[in-house]
Short mmCIF file of N, CA, C and O in Angstrom, two decimals:
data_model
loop_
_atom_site.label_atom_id
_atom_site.label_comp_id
_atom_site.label_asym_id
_atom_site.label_seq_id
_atom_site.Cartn_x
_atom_site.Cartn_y
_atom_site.Cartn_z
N UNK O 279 -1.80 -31.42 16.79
CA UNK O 279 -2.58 -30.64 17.75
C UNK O 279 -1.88 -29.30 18.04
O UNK O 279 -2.58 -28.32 17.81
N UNK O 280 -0.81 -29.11 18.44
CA UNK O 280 -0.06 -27.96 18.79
C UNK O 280 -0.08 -27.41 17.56
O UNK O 280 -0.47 -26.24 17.60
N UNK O 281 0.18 -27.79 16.48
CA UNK O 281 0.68 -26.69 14.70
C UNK O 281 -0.83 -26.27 14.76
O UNK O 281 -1.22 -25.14 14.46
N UNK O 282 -1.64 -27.26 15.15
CA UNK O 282 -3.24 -26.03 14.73
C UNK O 282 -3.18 -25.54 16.02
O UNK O 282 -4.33 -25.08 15.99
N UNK O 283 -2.79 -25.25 17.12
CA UNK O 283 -2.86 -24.22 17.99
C UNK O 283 -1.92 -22.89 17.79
O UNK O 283 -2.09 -21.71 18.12
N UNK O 284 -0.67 -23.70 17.00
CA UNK O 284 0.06 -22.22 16.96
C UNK O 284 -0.81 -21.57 15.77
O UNK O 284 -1.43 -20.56 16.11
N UNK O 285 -0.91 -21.86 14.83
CA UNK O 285 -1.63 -21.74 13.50
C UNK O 285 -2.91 -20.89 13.75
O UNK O 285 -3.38 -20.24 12.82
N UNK O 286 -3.44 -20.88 14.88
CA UNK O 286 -4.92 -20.23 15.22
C UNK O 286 -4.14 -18.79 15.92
O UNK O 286 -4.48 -17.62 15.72
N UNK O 287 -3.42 -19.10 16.48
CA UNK O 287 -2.75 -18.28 17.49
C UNK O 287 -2.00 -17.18 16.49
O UNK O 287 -2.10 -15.99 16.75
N UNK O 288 -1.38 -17.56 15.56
CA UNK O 288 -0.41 -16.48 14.59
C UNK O 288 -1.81 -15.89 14.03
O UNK O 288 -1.98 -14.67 14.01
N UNK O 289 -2.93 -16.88 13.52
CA UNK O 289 -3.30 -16.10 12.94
C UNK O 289 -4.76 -14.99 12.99
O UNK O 289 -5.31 -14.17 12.26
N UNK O 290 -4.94 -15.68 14.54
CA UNK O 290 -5.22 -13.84 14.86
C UNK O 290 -4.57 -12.94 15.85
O UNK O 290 -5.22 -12.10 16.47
N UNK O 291 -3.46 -13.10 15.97
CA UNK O 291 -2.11 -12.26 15.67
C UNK O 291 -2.13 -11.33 14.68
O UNK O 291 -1.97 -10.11 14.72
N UNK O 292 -2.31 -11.93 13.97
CA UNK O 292 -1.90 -11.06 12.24
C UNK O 292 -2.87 -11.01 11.09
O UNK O 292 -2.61 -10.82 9.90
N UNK O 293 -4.04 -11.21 11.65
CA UNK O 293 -5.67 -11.14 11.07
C UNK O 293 -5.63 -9.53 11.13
O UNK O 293 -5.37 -8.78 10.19
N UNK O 294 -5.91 -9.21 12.36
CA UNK O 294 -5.68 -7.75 12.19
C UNK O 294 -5.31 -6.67 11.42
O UNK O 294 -5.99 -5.91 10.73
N UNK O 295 -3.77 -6.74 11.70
CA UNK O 295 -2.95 -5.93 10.58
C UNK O 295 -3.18 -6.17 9.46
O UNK O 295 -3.24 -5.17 8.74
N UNK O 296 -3.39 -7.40 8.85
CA UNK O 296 -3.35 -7.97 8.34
C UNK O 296 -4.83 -7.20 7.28
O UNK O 296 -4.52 -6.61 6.24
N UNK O 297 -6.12 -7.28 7.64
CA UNK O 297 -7.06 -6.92 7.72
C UNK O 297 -7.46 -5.12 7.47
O UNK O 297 -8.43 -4.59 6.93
N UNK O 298 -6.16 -4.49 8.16
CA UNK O 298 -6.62 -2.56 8.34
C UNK O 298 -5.66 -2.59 6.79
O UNK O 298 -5.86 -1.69 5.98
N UNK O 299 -4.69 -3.63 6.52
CA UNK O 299 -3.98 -2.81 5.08
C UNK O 299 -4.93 -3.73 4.26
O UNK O 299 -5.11 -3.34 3.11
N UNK O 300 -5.40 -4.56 4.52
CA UNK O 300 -6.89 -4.56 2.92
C UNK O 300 -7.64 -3.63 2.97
O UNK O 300 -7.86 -2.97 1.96
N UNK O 301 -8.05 -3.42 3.83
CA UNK O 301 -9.46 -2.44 4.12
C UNK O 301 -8.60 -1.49 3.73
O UNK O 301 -8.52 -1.89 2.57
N UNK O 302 -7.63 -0.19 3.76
CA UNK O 302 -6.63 0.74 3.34
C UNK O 302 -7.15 0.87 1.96
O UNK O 302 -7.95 1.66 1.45
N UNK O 303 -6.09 -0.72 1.23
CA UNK O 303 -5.92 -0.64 -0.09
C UNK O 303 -7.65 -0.84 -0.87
O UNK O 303 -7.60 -0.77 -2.09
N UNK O 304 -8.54 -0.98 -0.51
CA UNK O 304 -9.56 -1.21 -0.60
C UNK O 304 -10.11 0.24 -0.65
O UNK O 304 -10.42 0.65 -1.78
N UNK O 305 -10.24 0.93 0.20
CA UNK O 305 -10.38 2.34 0.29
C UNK O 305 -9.79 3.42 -0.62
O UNK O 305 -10.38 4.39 -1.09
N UNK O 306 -8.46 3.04 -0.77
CA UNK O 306 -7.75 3.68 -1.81
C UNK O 306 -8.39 3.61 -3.12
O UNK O 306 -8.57 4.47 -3.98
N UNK O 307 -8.74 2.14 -3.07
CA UNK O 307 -9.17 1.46 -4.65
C UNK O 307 -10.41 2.41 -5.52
O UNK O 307 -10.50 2.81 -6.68
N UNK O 308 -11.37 2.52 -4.14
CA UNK O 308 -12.70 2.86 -4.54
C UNK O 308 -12.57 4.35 -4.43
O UNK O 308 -13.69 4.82 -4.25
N UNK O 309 -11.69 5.26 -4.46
CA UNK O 309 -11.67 6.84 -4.30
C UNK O 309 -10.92 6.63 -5.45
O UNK O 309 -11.20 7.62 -6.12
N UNK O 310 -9.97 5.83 -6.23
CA UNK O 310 -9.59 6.74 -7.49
C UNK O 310 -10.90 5.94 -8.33
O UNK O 310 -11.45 6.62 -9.19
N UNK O 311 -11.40 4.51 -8.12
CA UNK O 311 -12.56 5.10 -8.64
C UNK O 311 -13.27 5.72 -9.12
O UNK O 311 -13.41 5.99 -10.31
N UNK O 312 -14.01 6.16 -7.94
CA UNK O 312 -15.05 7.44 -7.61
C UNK O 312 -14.28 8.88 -8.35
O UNK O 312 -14.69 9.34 -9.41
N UNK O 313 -13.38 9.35 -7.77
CA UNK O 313 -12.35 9.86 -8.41
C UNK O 313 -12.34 10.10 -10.26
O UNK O 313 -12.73 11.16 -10.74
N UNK O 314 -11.92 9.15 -10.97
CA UNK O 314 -12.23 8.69 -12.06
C UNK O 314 -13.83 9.00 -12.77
O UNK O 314 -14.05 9.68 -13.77
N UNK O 315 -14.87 8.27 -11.90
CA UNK O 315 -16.02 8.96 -12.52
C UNK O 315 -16.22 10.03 -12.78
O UNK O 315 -16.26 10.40 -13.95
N UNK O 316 -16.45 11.06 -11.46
CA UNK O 316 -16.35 12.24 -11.30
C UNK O 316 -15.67 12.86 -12.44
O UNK O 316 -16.38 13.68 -13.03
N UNK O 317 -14.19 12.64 -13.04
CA UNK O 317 -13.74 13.11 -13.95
C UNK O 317 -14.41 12.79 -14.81
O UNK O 317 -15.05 13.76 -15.21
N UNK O 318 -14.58 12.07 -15.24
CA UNK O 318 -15.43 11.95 -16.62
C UNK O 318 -16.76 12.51 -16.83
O UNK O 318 -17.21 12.85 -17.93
N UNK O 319 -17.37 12.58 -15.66
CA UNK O 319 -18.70 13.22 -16.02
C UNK O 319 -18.65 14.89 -16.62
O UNK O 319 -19.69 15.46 -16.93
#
């Protein structure tokens, strides 16, 4: 009972942060992308 309370508790704690550097690297991903097309056309 307590390990799934800490367990819920860390992890939206660190869902967050956790969450803005996917979304980041995600963002990054799709501009060299886009990026990439653009060059080629």
């Amino acid at each position: 009972m307590a390990m799934g309370a800490g367990a819920t508790m860390a992890y939206q704690k660190y869902s967050k942060p956790a969450m803005k550097k996917i979304k980041k690297n995600l963002d990054k991903t799709a501009h060299k992308i886009s990026d990439g097309l653009e060059d080629m056309m």
